[in-house]
Amino acid sequence: MMELLRLLVLGMALWATTAVADTNLDIPFPYNCSTKTTCSSLRLKLPNENEEFNAQLVNSSANNNSTLLFDLTNKRGNKLALSISAIEGKRFRVIVEEHDEHRYKLEHSLEKEPNLVKLTIVETSNISVTAQTESGSKIIVKTTPLSIEFYQDNALTSIFEGNRIIFEDTEESEAFTFSVQFPNANRLMGLHEHADNLKLRHTADFSIDPYRLRNTDYGTTEYSLNTTKSMYGSIPVIYGFGNKTSSGIFHHNAAEQWIDINNNRHSAYFMVDGGRLDLFVLLGPSLPETVRQYVDLTGKPHLPQLWALGYHQCRWAYNTTGDVMDTIGNFDTYDFPLDVLWLDIEYTSERKWFTWNASSFPDPVKLLNWVDAQGHRKLVPISDPHIKIDPAYKVYNDLLNGGWFVNNSDGLSPFVGECWPGNSSWVDYLNPEARDYYAQLHLYENFPSTSALGGYWNDMNEPTLFDNLYERTFPFDLVHHGGVKHRDVHNIYGMLQTMSTHKGLMTRDNGTLRPFILSRAYFAGSQRYANKWSGDNWGDFEDLRYSVPMALTSNLVGLPFYGADIPGFFGTATEELLVRWYQIGIWLPFFRAHAAQGSPRREPFRFGNKTQAILRKNMQLRYKHLPYWYTLFYENTVTGDPILRPLLYQYPEDPVGYDLDDEFLIGTDILTTSVYESNATSVRIYFPGQSDKWVLINGNSTHLYNGGTWANIPIDITFTPAFYRAGSIIPRKPRVLRSTADIKNDPLELHIVLDDHQKAKGRLYSDDFESFKYQNEKEYLYYSLAYDDATSTLTSSPIDTDNSPGNLTVQIDRVVIYTSDNADQMTVRKVEIDNTGKKLNTINFINSSIKL
Ligand SMILES: *[C@@H]1O[C@H](CO)[C@@H](O)[C@H](O)[C@H]1NC(C)=O
Ligand SMILES: *[C@@H]1O[C@H](CO)[C@@H](O)[C@H](O)[C@H]1NC(C)=O
Ligand SMILES: *[C@@H]1O[C@H](CO)[C@@H](O)[C@H](O)[C@H]1NC(C)=O
Ligand SMILES: *[C@@H]1O[C@H](CO)[C@@H](O)[C@H](O)[C@H]1NC(C)=O
Ligand SMILES: *[C@@H]1O[C@H](CO)[C@@H](O)[C@H](O)[C@H]1NC(C)=O
Ligand SMILES: *[C@@H]1O[C@H](CO)[C@@H](O)[C@H](O)[C@H]1NC(C)=O
Ligand SMILES: *[C@@H]1O[C@H](CO)[C@@H](O)[C@H](O)[C@H]1NC(C)=O
Ligand SMILES: *[C@@H]1O[C@H](CO)[C@@H](O)[C@H](O)[C@H]1NC(C)=O
Ligand SMILES: *[C@@H]1O[C@H](CO)[C@@H](O)[C@H](O)[C@H]1NC(C)=O
Ligand SMILES: *[C@@H]1O[C@H](CO)[C@@H](O)[C@H](O)[C@H]1NC(C)=O
Ligand SMILES: *[C@@H]1O[C@H](CO)[C@@H](O)[C@H](O)[C@H]1NC(C)=O
Ligand SMILES: *[C@@H]1O[C@H](CO)[C@@H](O)[C@H](O)[C@H]1NC(C)=O
């Protein structure tokens, strides 16, 4: 996390030797492939006749005729069992393990066990077995040697390559390998989280390390860029994008893994430290379908409360009640919108979570009531999984007495390591009793607070410990509940913390408020509980640049609510960079500023009037687009579709956009980019879609650009260009006040951008912005909107038929119509609506129209 304090801890270590005898902070880390045997030895193993497996079909009627079972044997006499199941929604599941099934079976990542569908053998021969489903999915299992070809609608999507299977099965190692090829792909994407470009790089020539997935804290420094090194989160998903068909895989396994990417043949070779080979094969055939096939397995997020989409102000740290009140007060004095102020580790008593520092936060409930009175704003405190060893700390005693800490390799004594509070033990979230205990700590009676404590920030949950000997995280031989080795569950530890925190918040508020949890560690499925930021970045243009592909990849792998610390956690961003970072920050789903300890204060109101004016205008642009964001967030909860989209997702037929990951779409209708260098006077941007047109919304003029062209957009420091797609209707809030709460009931302003046919379409979702009624009682409004300029008619029609509007309404006060009079310019005309009786969900407007 944070440099200065760590140096302090190190400084203390020099004289307080007993407390830190087991720390090794000088050892460089993270380790690389050459220093980890799973990678260094397995990477060199090429296909070898003695190792490759032959397959023999042993059962074709398992699981109601959904599963084919094969015995695998090789010349060395190794024996394995292979099962291939057909899953609804154009997917297969491939499991390889020893016959006695002794390997750890991962839990909690899948939202539910997927439904199987019938898989019928259509042909068998000496060398292959062919089977297919009723939805056009087909496998050809080649038996000597094994390989599995996957087809959708008779197009080959991927090949599970049996000649690279190695299974180690000894006391020391349960490592294994496998390889998948995407023969029709042009590029591979995925393997979140890496500070790298959208397109996965070629690693198979050994010039760089394989992509590594092992949740890891970088610790004293910012994370590295342009690298395959592991980061805080792991989502083992790869998409093979092709200009005709796309497909993907999800490796359902939470152990450390290294993945060599070969971009010449579009294949991925996995080297995995333990657990089962449990591979979901996603047959597409489009990229959007492939993404949905993945997200459907691990689940969609629930909607965030509206305030979570507002602006978040963080630093390490707002140390006192006075600092919190002054800071929030200044946001109002200087007229900046703000929804959340964050509390870093200093609010506690001695870094004991679920305690307040009695001298700096003497009356937290009074403070929270005050925060609530300032526009229903929120505080969000940090809360980590390590627990200070202190016999006077009730939480510690309860966990110790319950047997709810992670144990040493003896399986009996709690592991002790060093983190923020000094010597600590770690909650064993694999244990359901420990999760329940931890959950109830969030109740108002157990941690004095109110619902103005809007959620929690689960940090250091890779988990981090201050000991480089183990790459600042747990040794692999620690033992969890049920005798599970840490090695097998490492990457899911942080997710289990957020699962427990989520339950705590659901219980705290009787299920009436949607929990908000920010997590640094992440695994496939975490999106059901938490959102994420990219961790400890640095204040320079390069970090700003990489935050965009990181957010795009994250959105493609089911984790839409992602952002990076503005304007870089470490370092002191120049004022120019800070401005640029806010200008891109408003277009990332999670919009938070943060600052390391000791960095100069840099809240927006601390700058000169000119910079303030720029920041204010840009932050307001975020708030004005809240109805558009909220609609996209809702749609993501239903479909799993990403909120931020790389061009190739939306325009797969347009090759110019394939490798562009510095510009991106928000939904389908807003295009933006960032300014990635100092003193820029223009930004070069590509406009996707031969038949689309794009209008500049925040520059000097509403210039119109044709799809399929590049343009240099002149800029100054006041704005980073953003564009609306012609033919869209963007719902906006016309005014911005203190917070989202202040404007949530305001009428809307629709921005209608006419296409060449003088028409436009959009969608609008609305609900109570905070509860689960939208899920439980289907109480929400969801309309498609259409405008036809020939008749000046705006029409709305409900998209769903089974929702109930309750007493919800939205009102449209004004439309802003963008018309193109000449080739490269649009004129903007405002029309005030006499909205008496014309609210959406009033009898006059449902499924009907108004004449403007
Ligand atoms: C891997 O780490 C070793 C030991 O620290 C170092 O000598 C080597 O250069 C590193 N290799 C790469 C590819 O970074
Ligand atoms: C095949 O699987 C089915 C269902 O699990 C089982 O009933 C049957 O005995 C199995 N047949 C063989 C030959 O193993
Ligand atoms: C097979 O289908 C039957 C009837 O639909 C069901 O009761 C049974 O649980 C299924 N068995 C398996 C192994 O899925
Ligand atoms: C599986 O297929 C066999 C052969 O077609 C058939 O006899 C059997 O009833 C099927 N079992 C189920 C549960 O559908
Ligand atoms: C990223 O790393 C590769 C080598 O792995 C190097 O060729 C390339 O120039 C680097 N790109 C940047 C922007 O530093
Ligand atoms: C589509 O992909 C094929 C290879 O898969 C390639 O030969 C062709 O050039 C690609 N077309 C475009 C427009 O990128
Ligand atoms: C907040 O508290 C920490 C730890 O006591 C201290 O190092 C830091 O200087 C304080 N920050 C401010 C702004 O007072
Ligand atoms: C939750 O329910 C309990 C019991 O019905 C009630 O006492 C409490 O006030 C409720 N809390 C909230 C936040 O609604
Ligand atoms: C900045 O704006 C404030 C409020 O409008 C004004 O009082 C002050 O004079 C301005 N400062 C400068 C340097 O322009
Ligand atoms: C940007 O302009 C400033 C002021 O002219 C100059 O000091 C700085 O070096 C320039 N930065 C770059 C990257 O050119
Ligand atoms: C916008 O217009 C102002 C005033 O005419 C001018 O000073 C500025 O350079 C223009 N900015 C851009 C990016 O064209
Ligand atoms: C809608 O109804 C709920 C109770 O179901 C009530 O709390 C709320 O105030 C009502 N809202 C409006 C705008 O009438």
PDB file of N, CA and C in Angstrom, residues 310-311 328 331-333 335-340 370-377 623 735-743:
ATOM      1  N   GLY A 310     -21.111   8.632  -8.179  1.00  0.00           N
ATOM      2  CA  GLY A 310     -20.662  10.015  -8.059  1.00  0.00           C
ATOM      3  C   GLY A 310     -19.151  10.085  -7.848  1.00  0.00           C
ATOM      4  N   TYR A 311     -18.700  11.226  -7.397  1.00  0.00           N
ATOM      5  CA  TYR A 311     -17.265  11.450  -7.190  1.00  0.00           C
ATOM      6  C   TYR A 311     -16.858  11.019  -5.781  1.00  0.00           C
ATOM      7  N   ILE A 328     -15.167  18.176   3.433  1.00  0.00           N
ATOM      8  CA  ILE A 328     -16.503  18.157   2.831  1.00  0.00           C
ATOM      9  C   ILE A 328     -17.039  19.586   2.699  1.00  0.00           C
ATOM     10  N   PHE A 331     -15.736  21.336  -0.339  1.00  0.00           N
ATOM     11  CA  PHE A 331     -16.375  20.943  -1.593  1.00  0.00           C
ATOM     12  C   PHE A 331     -17.603  21.825  -1.833  1.00  0.00           C
ATOM     13  N   ASP A 332     -18.328  22.125  -0.776  1.00  0.00           N
ATOM     14  CA  ASP A 332     -19.509  22.988  -0.927  1.00  0.00           C
ATOM     15  C   ASP A 332     -19.110  24.442  -1.141  1.00  0.00           C
ATOM     16  N   THR A 333     -18.157  24.900  -0.364  1.00  0.00           N
ATOM     17  CA  THR A 333     -17.729  26.299  -0.495  1.00  0.00           C
ATOM     18  C   THR A 333     -17.287  26.604  -1.921  1.00  0.00           C
ATOM     19  N   ASP A 335     -18.034  24.732  -4.538  1.00  0.00           N
ATOM     20  CA  ASP A 335     -19.022  24.274  -5.519  1.00  0.00           C
ATOM     21  C   ASP A 335     -18.545  23.096  -6.377  1.00  0.00           C
ATOM     22  N   PHE A 336     -17.956  22.105  -5.705  1.00  0.00           N
ATOM     23  CA  PHE A 336     -17.610  20.854  -6.404  1.00  0.00           C
ATOM     24  C   PHE A 336     -18.558  19.758  -5.937  1.00  0.00           C
ATOM     25  N   PRO A 337     -19.062  18.942  -6.872  1.00  0.00           N
ATOM     26  CA  PRO A 337     -19.893  17.825  -6.423  1.00  0.00           C
ATOM     27  C   PRO A 337     -19.037  16.770  -5.726  1.00  0.00           C
ATOM     28  N   LEU A 338     -19.629  16.097  -4.750  1.00  0.00           N
ATOM     29  CA  LEU A 338     -18.931  15.055  -3.990  1.00  0.00           C
ATOM     30  C   LEU A 338     -19.983  14.119  -3.422  1.00  0.00           C
ATOM     31  N   ASP A 339     -19.735  12.820  -3.514  1.00  0.00           N
ATOM     32  CA  ASP A 339     -20.645  11.875  -2.867  1.00  0.00           C
ATOM     33  C   ASP A 339     -20.022  11.125  -1.703  1.00  0.00           C
ATOM     34  N   VAL A 340     -18.713  10.882  -1.772  1.00  0.00           N
ATOM     35  CA  VAL A 340     -18.109  10.008  -0.760  1.00  0.00           C
ATOM     36  C   VAL A 340     -16.757  10.548  -0.330  1.00  0.00           C
ATOM     37  N   TRP A 370     -23.904  14.245  10.570  1.00  0.00           N
ATOM     38  CA  TRP A 370     -23.539  15.517   9.923  1.00  0.00           C
ATOM     39  C   TRP A 370     -23.261  15.282   8.429  1.00  0.00           C
ATOM     40  N   VAL A 371     -22.512  14.221   8.119  1.00  0.00           N
ATOM     41  CA  VAL A 371     -22.194  13.917   6.712  1.00  0.00           C
ATOM     42  C   VAL A 371     -23.497  13.694   5.928  1.00  0.00           C
ATOM     43  N   ASP A 372     -24.416  12.965   6.543  1.00  0.00           N
ATOM     44  CA  ASP A 372     -25.696  12.699   5.886  1.00  0.00           C
ATOM     45  C   ASP A 372     -26.461  14.003   5.632  1.00  0.00           C
ATOM     46  N   ALA A 373     -26.318  14.932   6.551  1.00  0.00           N
ATOM     47  CA  ALA A 373     -27.040  16.209   6.399  1.00  0.00           C
ATOM     48  C   ALA A 373     -26.448  17.067   5.277  1.00  0.00           C
ATOM     49  N   GLN A 374     -25.236  16.761   4.845  1.00  0.00           N
ATOM     50  CA  GLN A 374     -24.610  17.521   3.757  1.00  0.00           C
ATOM     51  C   GLN A 374     -24.918  16.839   2.418  1.00  0.00           C
ATOM     52  N   GLY A 375     -26.159  16.741   2.055  1.00  0.00           N
ATOM     53  CA  GLY A 375     -26.497  16.160   0.752  1.00  0.00           C
ATOM     54  C   GLY A 375     -26.431  14.640   0.738  1.00  0.00           C
ATOM     55  N   HIS A 376     -26.772  14.010   1.870  1.00  0.00           N
ATOM     56  CA  HIS A 376     -26.761  12.529   1.965  1.00  0.00           C
ATOM     57  C   HIS A 376     -25.449  11.942   1.462  1.00  0.00           C
ATOM     58  N   ARG A 377     -24.368  12.596   1.808  1.00  0.00           N
ATOM     59  CA  ARG A 377     -23.074  12.041   1.428  1.00  0.00           C
ATOM     60  C   ARG A 377     -22.718  10.862   2.329  1.00  0.00           C
ATOM     61  N   TYR A 623     -21.605  14.106 -13.539  1.00  0.00           N
ATOM     62  CA  TYR A 623     -22.911  14.098 -12.859  1.00  0.00           C
ATOM     63  C   TYR A 623     -24.050  14.277 -13.860  1.00  0.00           C
ATOM     64  N   ARG A 735     -28.808  19.938 -14.242  1.00  0.00           N
ATOM     65  CA  ARG A 735     -28.017  20.740 -13.294  1.00  0.00           C
ATOM     66  C   ARG A 735     -27.294  19.829 -12.316  1.00  0.00           C
ATOM     67  N   VAL A 736     -26.237  20.365 -11.722  1.00  0.00           N
ATOM     68  CA  VAL A 736     -25.432  19.605 -10.766  1.00  0.00           C
ATOM     69  C   VAL A 736     -25.399  20.376  -9.455  1.00  0.00           C
ATOM     70  N   LEU A 737     -25.723  19.691  -8.368  1.00  0.00           N
ATOM     71  CA  LEU A 737     -25.660  20.326  -7.052  1.00  0.00           C
ATOM     72  C   LEU A 737     -24.596  19.627  -6.213  1.00  0.00           C
ATOM     73  N   ARG A 738     -24.824  19.498  -4.913  1.00  0.00           N
ATOM     74  CA  ARG A 738     -23.761  18.971  -4.056  1.00  0.00           C
ATOM     75  C   ARG A 738     -23.426  17.507  -4.317  1.00  0.00           C
ATOM     76  N   SER A 739     -24.470  16.713  -4.595  1.00  0.00           N
ATOM     77  CA  SER A 739     -24.276  15.262  -4.616  1.00  0.00           C
ATOM     78  C   SER A 739     -25.346  14.635  -5.505  1.00  0.00           C
ATOM     79  N   THR A 740     -25.224  13.321  -5.750  1.00  0.00           N
ATOM     80  CA  THR A 740     -26.239  12.625  -6.542  1.00  0.00           C
ATOM     81  C   THR A 740     -27.612  12.718  -5.885  1.00  0.00           C
ATOM     82  N   ALA A 741     -27.634  12.695  -4.538  1.00  0.00           N
ATOM     83  CA  ALA A 741     -28.933  12.742  -3.850  1.00  0.00           C
ATOM     84  C   ALA A 741     -29.666  14.038  -4.162  1.00  0.00           C
ATOM     85  N   ASP A 742     -28.904  15.115  -4.291  1.00  0.00           N
ATOM     86  CA  ASP A 742     -29.530  16.423  -4.513  1.00  0.00           C
ATOM     87  C   ASP A 742     -30.225  16.511  -5.867  1.00  0.00           C
ATOM     88  N   ILE A 743     -29.791  15.694  -6.827  1.00  0.00           N
ATOM     89  CA  ILE A 743     -30.358  15.850  -8.172  1.00  0.00           C
ATOM     90  C   ILE A 743     -31.126  14.616  -8.635  1.00  0.00           C
TER      91      ILE A 743
END
